[in-house]
Coordinates of N, CA and C in Angstrom, one line a residue:
X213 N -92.2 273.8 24.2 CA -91.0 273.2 23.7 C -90.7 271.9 24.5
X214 N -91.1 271.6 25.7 CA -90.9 270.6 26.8 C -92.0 269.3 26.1
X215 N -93.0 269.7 25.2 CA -93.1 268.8 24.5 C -92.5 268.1 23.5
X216 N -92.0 268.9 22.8 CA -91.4 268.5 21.5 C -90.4 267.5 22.5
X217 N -89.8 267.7 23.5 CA -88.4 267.2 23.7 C -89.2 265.6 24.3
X218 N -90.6 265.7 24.9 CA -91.0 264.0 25.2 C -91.2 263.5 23.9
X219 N -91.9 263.8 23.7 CA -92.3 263.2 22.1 C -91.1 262.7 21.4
X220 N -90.4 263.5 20.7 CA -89.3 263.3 19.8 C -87.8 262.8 20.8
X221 N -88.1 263.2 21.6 CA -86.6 262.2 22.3 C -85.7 263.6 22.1
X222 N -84.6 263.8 22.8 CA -83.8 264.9 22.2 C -82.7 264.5 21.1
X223 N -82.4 263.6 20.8 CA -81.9 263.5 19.6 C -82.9 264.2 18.6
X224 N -84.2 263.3 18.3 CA -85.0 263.6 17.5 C -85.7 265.4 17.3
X225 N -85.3 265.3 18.8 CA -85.4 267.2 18.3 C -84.3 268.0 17.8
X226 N -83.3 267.6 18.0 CA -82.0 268.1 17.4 C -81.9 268.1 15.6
X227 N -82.7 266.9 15.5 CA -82.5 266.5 14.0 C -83.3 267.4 13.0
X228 N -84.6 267.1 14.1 CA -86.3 267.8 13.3 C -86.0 269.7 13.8
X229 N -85.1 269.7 14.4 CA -84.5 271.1 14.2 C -84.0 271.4 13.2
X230 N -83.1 271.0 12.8 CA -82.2 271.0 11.8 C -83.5 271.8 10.5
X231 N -84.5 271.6 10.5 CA -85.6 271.6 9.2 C -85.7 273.2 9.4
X232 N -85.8 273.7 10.6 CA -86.0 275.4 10.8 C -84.8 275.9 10.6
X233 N -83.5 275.7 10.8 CA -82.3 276.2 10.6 C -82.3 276.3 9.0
X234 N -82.9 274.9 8.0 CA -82.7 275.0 6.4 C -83.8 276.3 6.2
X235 N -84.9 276.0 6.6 CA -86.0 277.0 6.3 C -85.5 278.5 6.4
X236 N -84.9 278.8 7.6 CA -84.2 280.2 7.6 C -83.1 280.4 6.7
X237 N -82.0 279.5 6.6 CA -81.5 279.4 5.3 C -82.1 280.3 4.1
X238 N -82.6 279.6 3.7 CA -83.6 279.4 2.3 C -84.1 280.7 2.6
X239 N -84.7 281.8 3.4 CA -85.5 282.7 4.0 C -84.2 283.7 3.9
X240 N -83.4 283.7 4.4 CA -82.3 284.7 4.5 C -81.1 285.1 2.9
X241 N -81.3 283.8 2.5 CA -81.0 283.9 1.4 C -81.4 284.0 -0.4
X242 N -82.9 283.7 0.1 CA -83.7 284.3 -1.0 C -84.3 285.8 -0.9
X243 N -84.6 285.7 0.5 CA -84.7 287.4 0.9 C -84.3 288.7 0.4
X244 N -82.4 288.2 0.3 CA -81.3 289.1 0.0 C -81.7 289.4 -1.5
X245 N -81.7 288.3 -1.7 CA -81.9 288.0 -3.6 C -82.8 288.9 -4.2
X246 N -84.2 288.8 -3.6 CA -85.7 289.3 -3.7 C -86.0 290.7 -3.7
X247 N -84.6 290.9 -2.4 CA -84.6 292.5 -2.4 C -85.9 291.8 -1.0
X248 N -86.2 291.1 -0.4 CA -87.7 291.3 0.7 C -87.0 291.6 1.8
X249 N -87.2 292.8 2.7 CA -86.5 292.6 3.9 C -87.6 292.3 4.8
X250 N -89.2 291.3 4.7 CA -89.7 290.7 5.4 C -89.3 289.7 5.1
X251 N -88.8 288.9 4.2 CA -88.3 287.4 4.6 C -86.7 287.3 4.9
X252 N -86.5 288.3 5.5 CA -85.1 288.3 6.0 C -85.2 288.6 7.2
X253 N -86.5 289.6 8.3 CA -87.3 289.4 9.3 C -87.3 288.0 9.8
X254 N -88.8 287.8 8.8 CA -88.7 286.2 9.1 C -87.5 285.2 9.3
X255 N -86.7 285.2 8.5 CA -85.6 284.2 8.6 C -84.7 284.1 10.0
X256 N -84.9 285.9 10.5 CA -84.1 286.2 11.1 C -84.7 285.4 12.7
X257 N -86.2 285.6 12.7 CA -87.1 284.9 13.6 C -86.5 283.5 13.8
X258 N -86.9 282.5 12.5 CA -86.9 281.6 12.8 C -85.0 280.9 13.1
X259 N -84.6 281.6 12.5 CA -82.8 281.0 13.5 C -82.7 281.3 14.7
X260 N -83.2 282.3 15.3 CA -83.8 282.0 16.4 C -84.6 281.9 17.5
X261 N -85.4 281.1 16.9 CA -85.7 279.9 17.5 C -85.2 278.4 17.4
X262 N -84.5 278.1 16.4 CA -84.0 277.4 16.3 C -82.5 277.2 17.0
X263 N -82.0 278.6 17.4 CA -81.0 279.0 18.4 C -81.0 278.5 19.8
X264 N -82.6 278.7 20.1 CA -83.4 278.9 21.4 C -83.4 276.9 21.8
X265 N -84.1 276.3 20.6 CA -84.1 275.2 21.0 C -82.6 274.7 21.1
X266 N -81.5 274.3 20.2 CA -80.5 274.2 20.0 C -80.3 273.8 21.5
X267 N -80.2 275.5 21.8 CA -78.9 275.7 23.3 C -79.8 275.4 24.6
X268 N -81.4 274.9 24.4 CA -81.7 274.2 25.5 C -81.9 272.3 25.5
X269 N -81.7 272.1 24.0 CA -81.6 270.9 24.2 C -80.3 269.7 23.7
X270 N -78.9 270.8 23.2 CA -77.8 270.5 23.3 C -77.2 270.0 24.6
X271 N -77.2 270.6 25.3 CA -76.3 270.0 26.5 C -77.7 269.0 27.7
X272 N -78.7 268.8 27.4 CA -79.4 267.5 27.6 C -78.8 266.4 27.7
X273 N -78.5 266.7 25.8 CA -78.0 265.5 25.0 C -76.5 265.2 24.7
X274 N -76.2 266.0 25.2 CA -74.6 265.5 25.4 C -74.5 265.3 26.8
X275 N -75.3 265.7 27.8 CA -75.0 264.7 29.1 C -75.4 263.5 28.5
X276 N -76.3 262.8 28.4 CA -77.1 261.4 28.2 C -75.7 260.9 27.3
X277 N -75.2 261.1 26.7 CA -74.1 260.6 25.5 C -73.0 260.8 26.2
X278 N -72.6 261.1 26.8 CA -71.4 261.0 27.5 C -70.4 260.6 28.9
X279 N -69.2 259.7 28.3 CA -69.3 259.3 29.8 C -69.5 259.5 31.2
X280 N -69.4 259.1 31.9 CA -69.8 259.6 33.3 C -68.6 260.1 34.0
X281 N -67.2 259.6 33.2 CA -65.9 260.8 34.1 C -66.4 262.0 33.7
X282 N -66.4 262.2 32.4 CA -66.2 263.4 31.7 C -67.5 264.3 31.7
X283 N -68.5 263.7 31.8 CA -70.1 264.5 31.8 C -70.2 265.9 32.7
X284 N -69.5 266.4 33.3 CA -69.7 267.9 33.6 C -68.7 268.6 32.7
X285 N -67.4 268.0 32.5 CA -66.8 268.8 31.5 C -67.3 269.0 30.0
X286 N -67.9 268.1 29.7 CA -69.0 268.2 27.9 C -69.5 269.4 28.7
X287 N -70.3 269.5 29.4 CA -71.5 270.2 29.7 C -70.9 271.8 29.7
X288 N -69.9 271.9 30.5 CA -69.2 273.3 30.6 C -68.6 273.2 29.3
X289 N -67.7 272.6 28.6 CA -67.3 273.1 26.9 C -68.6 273.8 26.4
X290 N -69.5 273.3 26.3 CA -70.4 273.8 25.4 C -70.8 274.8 26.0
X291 N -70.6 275.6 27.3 CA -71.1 277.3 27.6 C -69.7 278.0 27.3
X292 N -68.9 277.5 27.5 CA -67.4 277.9 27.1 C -67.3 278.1 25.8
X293 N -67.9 277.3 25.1 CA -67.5 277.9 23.4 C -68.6 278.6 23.0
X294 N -69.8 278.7 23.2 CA -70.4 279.9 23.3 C -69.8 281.2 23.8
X295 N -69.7 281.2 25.0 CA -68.9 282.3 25.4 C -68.0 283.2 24.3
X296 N -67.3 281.9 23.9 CA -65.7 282.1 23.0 C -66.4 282.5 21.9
X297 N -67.3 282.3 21.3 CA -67.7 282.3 19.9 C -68.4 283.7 19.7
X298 N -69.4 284.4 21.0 CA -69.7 285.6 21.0 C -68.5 286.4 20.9
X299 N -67.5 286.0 22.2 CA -66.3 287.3 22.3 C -66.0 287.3 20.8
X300 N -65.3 286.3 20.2 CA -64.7 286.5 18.8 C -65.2 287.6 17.9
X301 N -67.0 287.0 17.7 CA -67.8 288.0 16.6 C -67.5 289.2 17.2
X302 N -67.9 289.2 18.8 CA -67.5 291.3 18.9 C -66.0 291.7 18.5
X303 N -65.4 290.8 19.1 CA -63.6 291.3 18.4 C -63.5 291.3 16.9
X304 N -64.4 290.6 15.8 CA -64.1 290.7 14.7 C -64.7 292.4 14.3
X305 N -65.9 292.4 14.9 CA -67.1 293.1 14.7 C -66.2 294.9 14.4
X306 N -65.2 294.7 15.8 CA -64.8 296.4 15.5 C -64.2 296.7 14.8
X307 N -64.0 298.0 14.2 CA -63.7 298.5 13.1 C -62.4 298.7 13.1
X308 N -61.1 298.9 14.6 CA -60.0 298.7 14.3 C -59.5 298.0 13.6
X309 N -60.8 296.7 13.6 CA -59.5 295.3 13.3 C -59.7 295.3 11.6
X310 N -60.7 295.7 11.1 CA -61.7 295.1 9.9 C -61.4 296.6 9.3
X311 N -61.1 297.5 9.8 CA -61.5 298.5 8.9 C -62.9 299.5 8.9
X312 N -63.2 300.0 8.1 CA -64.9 300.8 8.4 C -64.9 301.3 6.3
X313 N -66.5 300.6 6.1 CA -66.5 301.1 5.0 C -67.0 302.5 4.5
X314 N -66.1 303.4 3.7 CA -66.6 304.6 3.3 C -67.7 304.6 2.6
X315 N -68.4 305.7 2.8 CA -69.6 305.9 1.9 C -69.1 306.4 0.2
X316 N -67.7 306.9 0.3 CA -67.7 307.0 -1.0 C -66.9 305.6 -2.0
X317 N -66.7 304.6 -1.1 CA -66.9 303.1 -2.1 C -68.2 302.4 -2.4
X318 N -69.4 303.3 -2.0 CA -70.2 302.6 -2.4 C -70.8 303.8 -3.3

């Protein structure tokens, strides 16, 4: 991966990422459709990795872009809203809050 990041610059890996996040797209959502739960496997693979790159070469690239008061604060938001964004999905996730679906509505 330490390649891709000389070559392409990290912008340019951010971007030419962007192509695996559509590709899983398209993989997780034609999957469902198809009834394939190998390309829902797959799909599931390739977001992440596309995860993987993301969150090692996001905060690279927001140091390089950002002023020099503020450059450790960008850097900590972005593990901070990760953080925030996990807790939420598990607080959504439990069944107190959501409910739990019966087997006899389906």
């Amino acid at each position: 991966m330490m390649m891709i990041i000389i070559i392409m610059c990290r912008k340019g890996t951010l971007l030419a990422n962007n192509a695996l996040a559509l590709i899983a797209a398209l993989l997780l959502a034609l999957g469902e459709t198809a009834g394939s739960f190998e390309m829902l496997i797959i799909g599931r693979f390739i977001i992440g990795m596309d995860s993987g790159v993301s969150l090692s070469v996001l905060p690279m690239y927001l140091g390089e872009i950002s002023p020099r008061q503020v450059r450790g604060s960008i850097g900590q938001f972005h593990a901070i809203f990760i953080c925030l964004g996990v807790f939420i999905g598990q607080l959504l996730g439990l069944p107190e809050i959501f409910g739990q679906v019966s087997l006899q509505m389906l």
